[in-house]
C-alpha positions as CSV (number, residue, x, y, z in Angstrom):
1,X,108.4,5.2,77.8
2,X,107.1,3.7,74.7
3,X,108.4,0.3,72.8
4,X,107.8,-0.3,69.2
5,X,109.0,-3.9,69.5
6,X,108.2,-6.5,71.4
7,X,111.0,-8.0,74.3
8,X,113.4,-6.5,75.7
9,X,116.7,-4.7,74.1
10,X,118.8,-8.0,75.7
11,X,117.5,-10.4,74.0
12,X,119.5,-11.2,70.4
13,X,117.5,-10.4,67.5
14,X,117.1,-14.2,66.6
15,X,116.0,-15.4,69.8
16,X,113.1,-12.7,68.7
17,X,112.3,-13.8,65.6
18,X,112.5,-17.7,67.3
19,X,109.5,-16.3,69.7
20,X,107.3,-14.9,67.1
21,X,107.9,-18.0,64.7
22,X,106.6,-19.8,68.2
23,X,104.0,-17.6,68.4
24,X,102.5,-17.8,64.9
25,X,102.6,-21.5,65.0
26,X,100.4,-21.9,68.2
27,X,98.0,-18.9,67.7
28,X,97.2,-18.7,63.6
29,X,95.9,-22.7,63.7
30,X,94.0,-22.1,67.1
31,X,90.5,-22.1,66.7
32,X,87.2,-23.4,68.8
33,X,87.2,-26.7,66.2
34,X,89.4,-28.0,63.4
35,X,88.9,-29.5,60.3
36,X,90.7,-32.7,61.1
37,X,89.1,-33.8,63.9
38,X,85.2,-32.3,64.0
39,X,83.8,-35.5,63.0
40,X,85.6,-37.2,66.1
41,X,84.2,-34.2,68.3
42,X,80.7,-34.2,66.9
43,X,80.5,-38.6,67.6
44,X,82.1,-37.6,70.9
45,X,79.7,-35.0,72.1
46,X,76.6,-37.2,70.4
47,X,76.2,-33.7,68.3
48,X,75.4,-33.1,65.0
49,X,78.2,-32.1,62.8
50,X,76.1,-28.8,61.5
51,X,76.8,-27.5,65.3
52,X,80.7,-27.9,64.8
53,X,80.5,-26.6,60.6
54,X,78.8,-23.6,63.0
55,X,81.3,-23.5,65.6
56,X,84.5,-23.0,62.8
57,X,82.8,-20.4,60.6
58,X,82.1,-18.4,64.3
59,X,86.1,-17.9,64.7
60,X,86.5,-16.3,61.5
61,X,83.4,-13.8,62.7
62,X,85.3,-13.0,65.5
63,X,88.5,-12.3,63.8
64,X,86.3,-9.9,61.5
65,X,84.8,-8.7,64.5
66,X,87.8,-7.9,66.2
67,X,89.6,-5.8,63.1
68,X,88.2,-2.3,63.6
69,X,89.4,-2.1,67.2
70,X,92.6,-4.2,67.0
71,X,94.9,-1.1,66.8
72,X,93.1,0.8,69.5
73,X,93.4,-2.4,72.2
74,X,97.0,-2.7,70.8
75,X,97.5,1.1,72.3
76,X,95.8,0.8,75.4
77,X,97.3,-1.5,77.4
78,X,101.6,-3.0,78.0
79,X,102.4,-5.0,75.6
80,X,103.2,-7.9,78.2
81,X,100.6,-7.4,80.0
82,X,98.1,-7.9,76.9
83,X,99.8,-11.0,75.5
84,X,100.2,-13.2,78.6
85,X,96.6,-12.3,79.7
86,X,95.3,-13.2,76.0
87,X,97.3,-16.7,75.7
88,X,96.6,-17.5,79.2
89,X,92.4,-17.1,78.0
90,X,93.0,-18.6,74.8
91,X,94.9,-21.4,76.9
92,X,91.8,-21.6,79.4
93,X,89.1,-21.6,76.1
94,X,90.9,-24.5,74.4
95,X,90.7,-26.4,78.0
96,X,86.5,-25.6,78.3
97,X,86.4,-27.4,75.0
98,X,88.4,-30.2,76.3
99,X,86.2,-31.1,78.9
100,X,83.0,-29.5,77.3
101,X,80.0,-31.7,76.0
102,X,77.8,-29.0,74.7
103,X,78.1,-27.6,71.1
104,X,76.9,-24.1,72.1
105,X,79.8,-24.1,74.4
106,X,81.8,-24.4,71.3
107,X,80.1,-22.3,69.3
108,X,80.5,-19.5,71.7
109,X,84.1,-20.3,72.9
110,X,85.2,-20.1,69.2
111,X,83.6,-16.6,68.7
112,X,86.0,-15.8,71.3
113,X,88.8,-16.9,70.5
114,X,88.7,-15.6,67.0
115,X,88.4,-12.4,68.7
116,X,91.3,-12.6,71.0
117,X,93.9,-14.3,68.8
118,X,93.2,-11.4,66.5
119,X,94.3,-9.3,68.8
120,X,97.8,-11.5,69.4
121,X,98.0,-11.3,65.6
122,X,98.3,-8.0,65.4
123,X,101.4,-7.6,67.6
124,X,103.2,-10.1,65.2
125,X,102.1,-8.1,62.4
126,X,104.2,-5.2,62.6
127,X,107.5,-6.1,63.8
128,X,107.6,-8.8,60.8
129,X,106.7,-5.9,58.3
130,X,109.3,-3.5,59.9
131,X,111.3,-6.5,59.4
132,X,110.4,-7.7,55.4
133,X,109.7,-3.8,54.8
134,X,107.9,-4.5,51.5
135,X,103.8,-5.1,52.3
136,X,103.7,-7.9,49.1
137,X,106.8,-9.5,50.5
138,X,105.3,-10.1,53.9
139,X,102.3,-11.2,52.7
140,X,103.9,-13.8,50.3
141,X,105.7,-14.8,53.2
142,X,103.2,-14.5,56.1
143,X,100.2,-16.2,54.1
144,X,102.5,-19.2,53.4
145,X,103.8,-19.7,56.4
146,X,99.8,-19.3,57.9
147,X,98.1,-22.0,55.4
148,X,101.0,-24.8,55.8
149,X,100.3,-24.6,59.5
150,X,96.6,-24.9,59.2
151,X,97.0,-28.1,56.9
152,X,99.8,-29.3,59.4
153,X,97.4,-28.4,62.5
154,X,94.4,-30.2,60.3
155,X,96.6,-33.2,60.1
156,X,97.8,-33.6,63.5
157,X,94.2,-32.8,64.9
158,X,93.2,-36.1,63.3
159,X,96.0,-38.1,64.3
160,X,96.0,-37.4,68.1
161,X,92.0,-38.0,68.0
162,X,92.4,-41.6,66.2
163,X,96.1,-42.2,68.7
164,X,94.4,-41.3,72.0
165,X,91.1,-39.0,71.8
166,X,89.6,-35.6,70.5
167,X,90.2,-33.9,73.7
168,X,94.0,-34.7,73.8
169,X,94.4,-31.9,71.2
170,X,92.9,-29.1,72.9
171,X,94.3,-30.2,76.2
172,X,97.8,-29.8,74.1
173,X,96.9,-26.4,72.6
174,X,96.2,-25.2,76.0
175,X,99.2,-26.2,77.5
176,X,101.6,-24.7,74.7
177,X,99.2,-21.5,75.3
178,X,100.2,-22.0,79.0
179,X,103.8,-22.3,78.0
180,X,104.0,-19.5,75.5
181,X,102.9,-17.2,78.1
182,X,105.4,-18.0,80.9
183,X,107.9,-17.6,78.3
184,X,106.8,-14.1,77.1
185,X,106.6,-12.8,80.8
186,X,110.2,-13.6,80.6
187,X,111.6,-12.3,77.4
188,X,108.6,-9.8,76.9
189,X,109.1,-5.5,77.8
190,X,106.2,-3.5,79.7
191,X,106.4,-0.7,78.0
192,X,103.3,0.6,75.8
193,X,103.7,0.5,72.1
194,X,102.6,4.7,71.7
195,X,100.6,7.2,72.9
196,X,97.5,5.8,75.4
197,X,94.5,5.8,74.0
198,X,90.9,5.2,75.9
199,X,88.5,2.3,74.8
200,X,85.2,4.5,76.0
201,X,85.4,5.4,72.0
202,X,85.1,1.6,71.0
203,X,81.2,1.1,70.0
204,X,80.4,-2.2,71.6
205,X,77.0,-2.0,70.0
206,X,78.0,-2.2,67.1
207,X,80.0,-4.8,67.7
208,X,77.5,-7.0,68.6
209,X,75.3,-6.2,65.7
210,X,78.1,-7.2,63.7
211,X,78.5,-10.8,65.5
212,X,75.0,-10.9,65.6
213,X,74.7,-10.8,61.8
214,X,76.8,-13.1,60.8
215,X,76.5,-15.6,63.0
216,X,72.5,-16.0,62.4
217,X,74.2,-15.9,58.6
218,X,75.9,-19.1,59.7
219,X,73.6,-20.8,61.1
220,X,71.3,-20.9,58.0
221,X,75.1,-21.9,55.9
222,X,75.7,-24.9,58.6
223,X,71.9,-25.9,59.2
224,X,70.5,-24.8,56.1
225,X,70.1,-28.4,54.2
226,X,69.6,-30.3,57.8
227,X,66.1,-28.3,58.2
228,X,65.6,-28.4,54.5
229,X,66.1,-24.7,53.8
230,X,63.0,-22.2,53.1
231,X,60.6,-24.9,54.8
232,X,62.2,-24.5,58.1
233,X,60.7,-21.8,60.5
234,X,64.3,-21.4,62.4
235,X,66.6,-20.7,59.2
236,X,63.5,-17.7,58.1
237,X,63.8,-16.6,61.2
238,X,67.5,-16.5,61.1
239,X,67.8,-14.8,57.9
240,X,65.4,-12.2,58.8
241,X,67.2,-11.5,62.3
242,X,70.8,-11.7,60.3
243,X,69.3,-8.7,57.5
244,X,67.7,-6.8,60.5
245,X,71.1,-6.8,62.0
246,X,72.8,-5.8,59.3
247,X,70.4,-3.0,58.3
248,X,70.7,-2.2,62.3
249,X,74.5,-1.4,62.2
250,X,74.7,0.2,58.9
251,X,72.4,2.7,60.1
252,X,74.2,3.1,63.3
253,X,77.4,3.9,61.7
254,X,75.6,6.8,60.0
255,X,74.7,8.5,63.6
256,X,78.0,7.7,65.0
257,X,81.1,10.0,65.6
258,X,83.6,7.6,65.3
259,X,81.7,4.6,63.7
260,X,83.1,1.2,64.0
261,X,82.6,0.3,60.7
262,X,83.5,2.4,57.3
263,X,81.6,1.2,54.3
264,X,83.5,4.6,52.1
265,X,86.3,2.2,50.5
266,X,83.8,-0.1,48.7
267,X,83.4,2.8,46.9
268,X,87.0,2.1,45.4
269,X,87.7,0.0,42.3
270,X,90.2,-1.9,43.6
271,X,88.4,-2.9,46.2
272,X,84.9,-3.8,44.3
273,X,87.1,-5.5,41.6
274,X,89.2,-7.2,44.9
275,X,85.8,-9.0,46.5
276,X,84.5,-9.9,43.3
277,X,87.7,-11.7,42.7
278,X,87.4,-13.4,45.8
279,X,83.7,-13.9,45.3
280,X,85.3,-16.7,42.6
281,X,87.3,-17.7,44.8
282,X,85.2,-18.7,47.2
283,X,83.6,-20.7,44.3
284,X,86.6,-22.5,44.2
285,X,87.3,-23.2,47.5
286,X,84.2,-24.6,48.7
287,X,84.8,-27.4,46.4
288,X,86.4,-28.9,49.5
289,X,82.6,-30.4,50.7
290,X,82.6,-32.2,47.2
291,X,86.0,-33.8,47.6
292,X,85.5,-34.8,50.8
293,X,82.3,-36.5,49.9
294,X,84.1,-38.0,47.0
295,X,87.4,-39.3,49.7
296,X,85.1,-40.5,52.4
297,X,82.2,-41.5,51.1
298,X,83.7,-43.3,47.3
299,X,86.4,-44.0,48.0
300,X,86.3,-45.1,51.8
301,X,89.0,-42.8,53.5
302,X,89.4,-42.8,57.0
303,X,89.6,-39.1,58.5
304,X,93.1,-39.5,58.9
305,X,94.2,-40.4,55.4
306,X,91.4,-37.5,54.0
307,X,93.3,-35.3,56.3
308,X,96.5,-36.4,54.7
309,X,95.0,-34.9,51.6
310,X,95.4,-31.6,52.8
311,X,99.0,-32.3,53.6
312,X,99.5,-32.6,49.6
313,X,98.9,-29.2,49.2
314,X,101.9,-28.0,51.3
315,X,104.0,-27.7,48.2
316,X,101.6,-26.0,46.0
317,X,101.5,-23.2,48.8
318,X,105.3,-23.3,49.3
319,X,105.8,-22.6,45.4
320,X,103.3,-19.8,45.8
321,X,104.9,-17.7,48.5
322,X,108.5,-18.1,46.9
323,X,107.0,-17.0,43.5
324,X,105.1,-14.5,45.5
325,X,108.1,-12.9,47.2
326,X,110.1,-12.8,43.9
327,X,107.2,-11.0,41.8
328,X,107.2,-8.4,44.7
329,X,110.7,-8.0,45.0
330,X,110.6,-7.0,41.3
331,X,107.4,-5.1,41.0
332,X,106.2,-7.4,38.5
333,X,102.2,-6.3,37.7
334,X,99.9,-8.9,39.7
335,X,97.7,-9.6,36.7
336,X,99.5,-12.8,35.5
337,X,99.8,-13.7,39.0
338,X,96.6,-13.9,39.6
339,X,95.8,-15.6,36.4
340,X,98.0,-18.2,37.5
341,X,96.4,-18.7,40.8
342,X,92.9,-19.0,39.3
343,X,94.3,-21.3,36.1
344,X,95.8,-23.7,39.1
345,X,92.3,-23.6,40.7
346,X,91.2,-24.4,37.3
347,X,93.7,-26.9,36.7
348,X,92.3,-28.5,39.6
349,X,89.1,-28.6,38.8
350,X,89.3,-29.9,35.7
351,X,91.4,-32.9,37.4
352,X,89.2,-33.7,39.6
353,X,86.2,-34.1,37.3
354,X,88.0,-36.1,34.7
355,X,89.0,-38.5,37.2
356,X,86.2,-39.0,39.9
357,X,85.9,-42.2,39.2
358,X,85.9,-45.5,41.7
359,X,89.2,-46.6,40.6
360,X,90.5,-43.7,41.9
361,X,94.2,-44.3,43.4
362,X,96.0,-42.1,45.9
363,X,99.0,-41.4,43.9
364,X,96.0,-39.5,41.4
365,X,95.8,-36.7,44.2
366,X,99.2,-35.3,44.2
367,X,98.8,-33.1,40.9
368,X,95.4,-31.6,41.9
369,X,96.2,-31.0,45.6
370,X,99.5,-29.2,44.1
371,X,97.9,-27.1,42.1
372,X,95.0,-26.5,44.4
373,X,97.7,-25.6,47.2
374,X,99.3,-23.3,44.8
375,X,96.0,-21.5,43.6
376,X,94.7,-21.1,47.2
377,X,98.0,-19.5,48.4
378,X,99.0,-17.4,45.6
379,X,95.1,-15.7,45.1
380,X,95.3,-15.3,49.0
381,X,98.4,-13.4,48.5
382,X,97.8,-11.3,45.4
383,X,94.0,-10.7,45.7
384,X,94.0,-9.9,49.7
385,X,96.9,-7.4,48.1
386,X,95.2,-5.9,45.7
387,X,92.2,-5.3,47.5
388,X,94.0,-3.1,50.5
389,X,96.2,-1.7,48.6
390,X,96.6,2.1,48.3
391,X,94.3,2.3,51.4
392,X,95.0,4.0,54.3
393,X,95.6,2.8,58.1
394,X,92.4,3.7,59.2
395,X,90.2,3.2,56.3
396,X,91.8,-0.4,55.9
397,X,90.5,-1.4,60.0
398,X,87.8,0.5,59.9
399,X,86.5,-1.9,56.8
400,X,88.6,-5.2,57.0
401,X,86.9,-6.9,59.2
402,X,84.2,-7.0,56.3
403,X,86.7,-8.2,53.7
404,X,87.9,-10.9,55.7
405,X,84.5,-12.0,57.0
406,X,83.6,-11.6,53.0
407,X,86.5,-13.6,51.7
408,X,86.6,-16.4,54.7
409,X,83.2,-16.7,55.8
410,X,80.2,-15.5,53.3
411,X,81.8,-16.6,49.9
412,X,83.2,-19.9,51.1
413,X,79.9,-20.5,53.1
414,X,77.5,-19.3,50.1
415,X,79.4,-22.1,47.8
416,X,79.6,-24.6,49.8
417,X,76.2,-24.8,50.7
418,X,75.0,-24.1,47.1
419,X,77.2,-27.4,46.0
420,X,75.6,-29.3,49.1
421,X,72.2,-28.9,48.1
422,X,73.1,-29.5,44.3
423,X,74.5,-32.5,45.3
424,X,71.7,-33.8,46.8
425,X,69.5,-33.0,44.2
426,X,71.7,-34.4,41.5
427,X,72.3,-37.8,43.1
428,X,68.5,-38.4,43.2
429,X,68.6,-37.7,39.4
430,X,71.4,-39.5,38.9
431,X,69.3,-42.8,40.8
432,X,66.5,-42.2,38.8
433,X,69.0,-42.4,35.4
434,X,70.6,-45.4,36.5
435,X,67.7,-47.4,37.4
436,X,67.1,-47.7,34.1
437,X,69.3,-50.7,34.0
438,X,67.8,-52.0,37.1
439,X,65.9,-55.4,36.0
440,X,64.6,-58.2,37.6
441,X,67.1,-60.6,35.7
442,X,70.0,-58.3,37.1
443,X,68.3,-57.5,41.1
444,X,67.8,-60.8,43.7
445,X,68.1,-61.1,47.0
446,X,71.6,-62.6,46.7
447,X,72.6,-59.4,44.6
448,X,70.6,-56.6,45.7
449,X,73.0,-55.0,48.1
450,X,75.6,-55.1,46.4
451,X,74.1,-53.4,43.0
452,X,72.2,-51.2,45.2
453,X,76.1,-49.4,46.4
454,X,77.4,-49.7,43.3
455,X,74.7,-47.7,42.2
456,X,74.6,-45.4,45.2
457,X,78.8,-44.5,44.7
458,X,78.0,-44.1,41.2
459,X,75.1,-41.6,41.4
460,X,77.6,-39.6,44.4
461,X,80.5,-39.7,41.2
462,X,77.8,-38.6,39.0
463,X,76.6,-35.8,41.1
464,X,80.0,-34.6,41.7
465,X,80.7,-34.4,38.0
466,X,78.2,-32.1,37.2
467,X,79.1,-29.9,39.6
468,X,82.6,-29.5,38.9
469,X,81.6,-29.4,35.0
470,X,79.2,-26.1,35.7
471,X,82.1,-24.2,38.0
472,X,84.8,-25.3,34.7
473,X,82.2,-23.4,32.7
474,X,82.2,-20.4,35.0
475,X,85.9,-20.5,35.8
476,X,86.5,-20.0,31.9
477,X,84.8,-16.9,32.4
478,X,87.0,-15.7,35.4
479,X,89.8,-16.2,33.5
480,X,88.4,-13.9,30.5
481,X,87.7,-11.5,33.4
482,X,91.4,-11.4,35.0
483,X,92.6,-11.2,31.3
484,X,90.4,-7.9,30.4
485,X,90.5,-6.3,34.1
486,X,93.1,-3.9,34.0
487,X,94.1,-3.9,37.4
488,X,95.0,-0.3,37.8
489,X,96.9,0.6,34.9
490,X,95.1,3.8,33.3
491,X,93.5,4.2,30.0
492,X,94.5,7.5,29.2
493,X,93.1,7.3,25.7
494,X,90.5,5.5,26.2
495,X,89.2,7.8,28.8
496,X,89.7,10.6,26.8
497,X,87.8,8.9,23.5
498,X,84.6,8.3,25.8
499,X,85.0,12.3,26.7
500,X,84.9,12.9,23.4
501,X,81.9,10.8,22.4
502,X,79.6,12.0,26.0
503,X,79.7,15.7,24.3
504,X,82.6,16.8,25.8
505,X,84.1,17.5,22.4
506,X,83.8,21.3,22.8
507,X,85.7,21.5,25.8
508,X,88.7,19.1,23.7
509,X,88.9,21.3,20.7
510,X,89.2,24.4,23.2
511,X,92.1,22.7,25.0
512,X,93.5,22.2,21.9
513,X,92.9,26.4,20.8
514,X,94.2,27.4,24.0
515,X,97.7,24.7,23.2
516,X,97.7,26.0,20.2
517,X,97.9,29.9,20.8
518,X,100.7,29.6,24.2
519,X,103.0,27.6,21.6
520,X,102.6,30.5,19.3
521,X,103.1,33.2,21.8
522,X,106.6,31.1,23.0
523,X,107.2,31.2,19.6
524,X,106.6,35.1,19.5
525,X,108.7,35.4,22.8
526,X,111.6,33.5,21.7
527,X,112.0,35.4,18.2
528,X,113.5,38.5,20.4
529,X,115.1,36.2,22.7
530,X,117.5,34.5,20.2
């Protein structure tokens, strides 16, 4: 007997919707760290915060790695059975980082659970689209509902580590994983979705080639500017190992029946134009490392009230899935859309450099974190849609796990390391500019410390300006980019103009000969006829 849904036929339809709502909100936030609360872990654990930064970009690897095989563990096993086992691990995970003192540990236990709570995901994912029916719709609805609980779980994170300690919010997590699965035994059916499928097919090989790539990839993101980059033996050696690996399982795929990986739909338009797009957007969002250095280290922010920043965005991403949902709905063209998205990123941007200044007041964040919450929602939406779509079933898994490593690791990693070692090297030419005013009428030892911050904050402001004035220069470009991209729509006559000009135009006049003599031969028939 097979089961397409997920509990049994006695339980009303909104007590089922009520479980997967639960279900969502536990499992999208859960990770091996959060955002909120790593600098309370890393002081905790006497680490360095580069382990943790390490730790959070190895979930979304294992959520990539996951992808290609999600659909074939979905058919092997009762649906149940599956999902108590997973939240009962994830449950167990989150309570090894609880009472865990080693980063490694971390590191490894969020690889893990990025690769098991994609595999919970994906039972969600298909009853809510039989549900929504329309792919935009549930994406404008799925991605808004996803990114509001990751700035909720960011926030909350923070508060329980400042209220009581960082382990009180994993031992939490793991207990509402505990629940969750007594609860689904209960309501659940064990039946199996379709047809049984074996897992001997599954290339495990190249799974760990893929894991293997990306996390020595992250490692040289997260450590990078600790061991000073190119001068370090370990991040060479990591980038060497991270290309081999790569190289390793792209080759591999070539000798294998049924690879793991399919690297065919990059050959697609849509989907080069798609990860260029979120190549920018990357560039966007890794301007979170500036503003936090801005919140924490200007302006004096506790983690709790930086965390609280995040919470500002929560509207912005609200707007964006209504809007989202509505421009689906009506099959609008996505190529406003997404101008929209990356003029609120701009929008943003050009906030935040015009007013990075020490007199900064809270109140001054509500605009930008509106419009950054819209931007980061609505290009989510539109781009992630444009990028998949017109794919099918298997080509999309046998390739998304690249996309999404592409869109949530590698461009957002790239950036925000590029802006981290900018903003080092502009703050010591920043010093160097404002020493210039440094006398000895101005500097004494009753003085010193205090000109020597102000001049310190100032160099930080400085720094920061000049990044966010060089990605205002290249978001202008992105713009001009979305405004000529054509997203899809044909250019009949244009195509046919470039035939003509790459000495094609024989083969065009003939066409025209051969219209030209069958409308005279209907003529010729239709004489008689009439």
């Amino acid at each position: 007997m097979y089961n397409k849904g997920l509990y049994h036929d006695w339980v009303p339809k909104p007590i089922q919707l009520l479980l997967i709502v639960l279900l969502l909100t536990v499992v999208m936030p859960l990770g091996g760290v959060y955002t909120g609360n790593i600098s309370y872990v890393a002081s905790g654990t006497g680490s360095m915060t580069e382990y943790f930064m390490w730790a959070n970009y190895a979930t979304t690897i294992g959520m990539g790695a996951c992808m290609p095989v999600v659909l074939r563990m979905k058919m092997r096993f009762k649906v149940r059975d599956k999902m108590i086992l997973l939240l009962v691990i994830l449950g167990l995970l989150s309570y090894v980082n609880a009472t865990s003192q080693q980063p490694m540990i971390f590191i490894f236990t969020s690889l893990v659970i990025g690769f098991l709570k994609m595999m919970v995901t994906i039972e969600l994912f298909l009853p809510l689209m039989a549900m929504i029916g329309h792919r935009g719709m549930f994406y404008g609805a799925f991605y808004t509902f996803v990114l509001v609980m990751n700035q909720v779980a960011a926030y909350y994170a923070a508060d329980v580590s400042i209220r009581y300690n960082w382990q009180h919010f994993y031992l939490i997590v793991s207990i509402l994983c505990f629940i969750l699965a007594l609860i689904h035994w209960i309501f659940m059916h064990d039946k199996y979705f379709a047809l049984k499928v074996p897992l001997h097919y599954i290339d495990w090989l190249s799974i760990l080639l893929f894991v293997s790539t990306f996390i020595f990839a992250a490692y040289v993101f997260s450590f990078g500017k600790q061991q000073d980059w190119w001068n370090s033996k370990n991040i060479m050696n990591a980038s060497i190992a991270s290309f081999v690996s790569f190289a390793l399982l792209a080759i591999r795929q070539m000798t294998l029946k049924r690879p793991y990986l399919s690297f065919a739909i990059f050959k697609r338009n849509n989907v080069q134009h798609g990860l260029f797009m979120l190549f920018w957007l990357g560039m966007f969002l890794g301007t979170t490392s500036i503003q936090n250095t801005f919140a924490v280290g200007v302006l004096g922010y506790d983690q709790l009230t930086n965390a609280r920043l995040s919470v500002l965005m929560i509207p912005g991403i609200i707007l964006a899935g209504v809007i989202a949902i509505f421009w689906f709905k009506k099959e609008i063209p996505l190529k406003m859309y997404i101008f929209s998205g990356f003029s609120a990123m701009m929008g943003y941007t050009i906030i935040m450099y015009f007013s990075m200044v020490l007199e900064f007041n809270y109140e001054n964040w509500y605009l930008p974190m509106f419009l950054k919450g819209y931007g980061t929602c609505s290009l989510f939406i539109s781009v992630w849609f444009y990028t998949l779509d017109k794919l099918e079933m298997d080509e999309m898994l046998a390739a998304i796990g690249l996309v999404l490593v592409w869109r949530t690791f590698l461009a957002v990693g790239f950036f925000s390391t590029l802006y981290s070692w900018f903003q080092y090297r502009f703050q010591i030419v920043a010093v160097g500019d404002l020493a210039v005013y440094i006398d000895g009428m101005m500097v004494n030892p009753q003085n010193i410390a205090a000109n020597m911050k102000s001049i310190q904050l100032n160099a930080v402001i400085a720094s920061g300006k000049k990044i966010f004035g060089y990605i205002i220069l290249v978001g202008f470009g992105v713009l001009v980019y979305i405004l000529t991209h054509h997203f899809g729509k044909e250019r009949f006559r244009y195509l046919k103009f470039i035939r003509v000009l790459s000495g094609k135009s024989v083969i065009a006049r003939r066409r025209l000969r051969e219209r030209k003599r069958l409308l005279e031969d209907i003529k010729d028939a239709a004489g008689p006829a009439i």
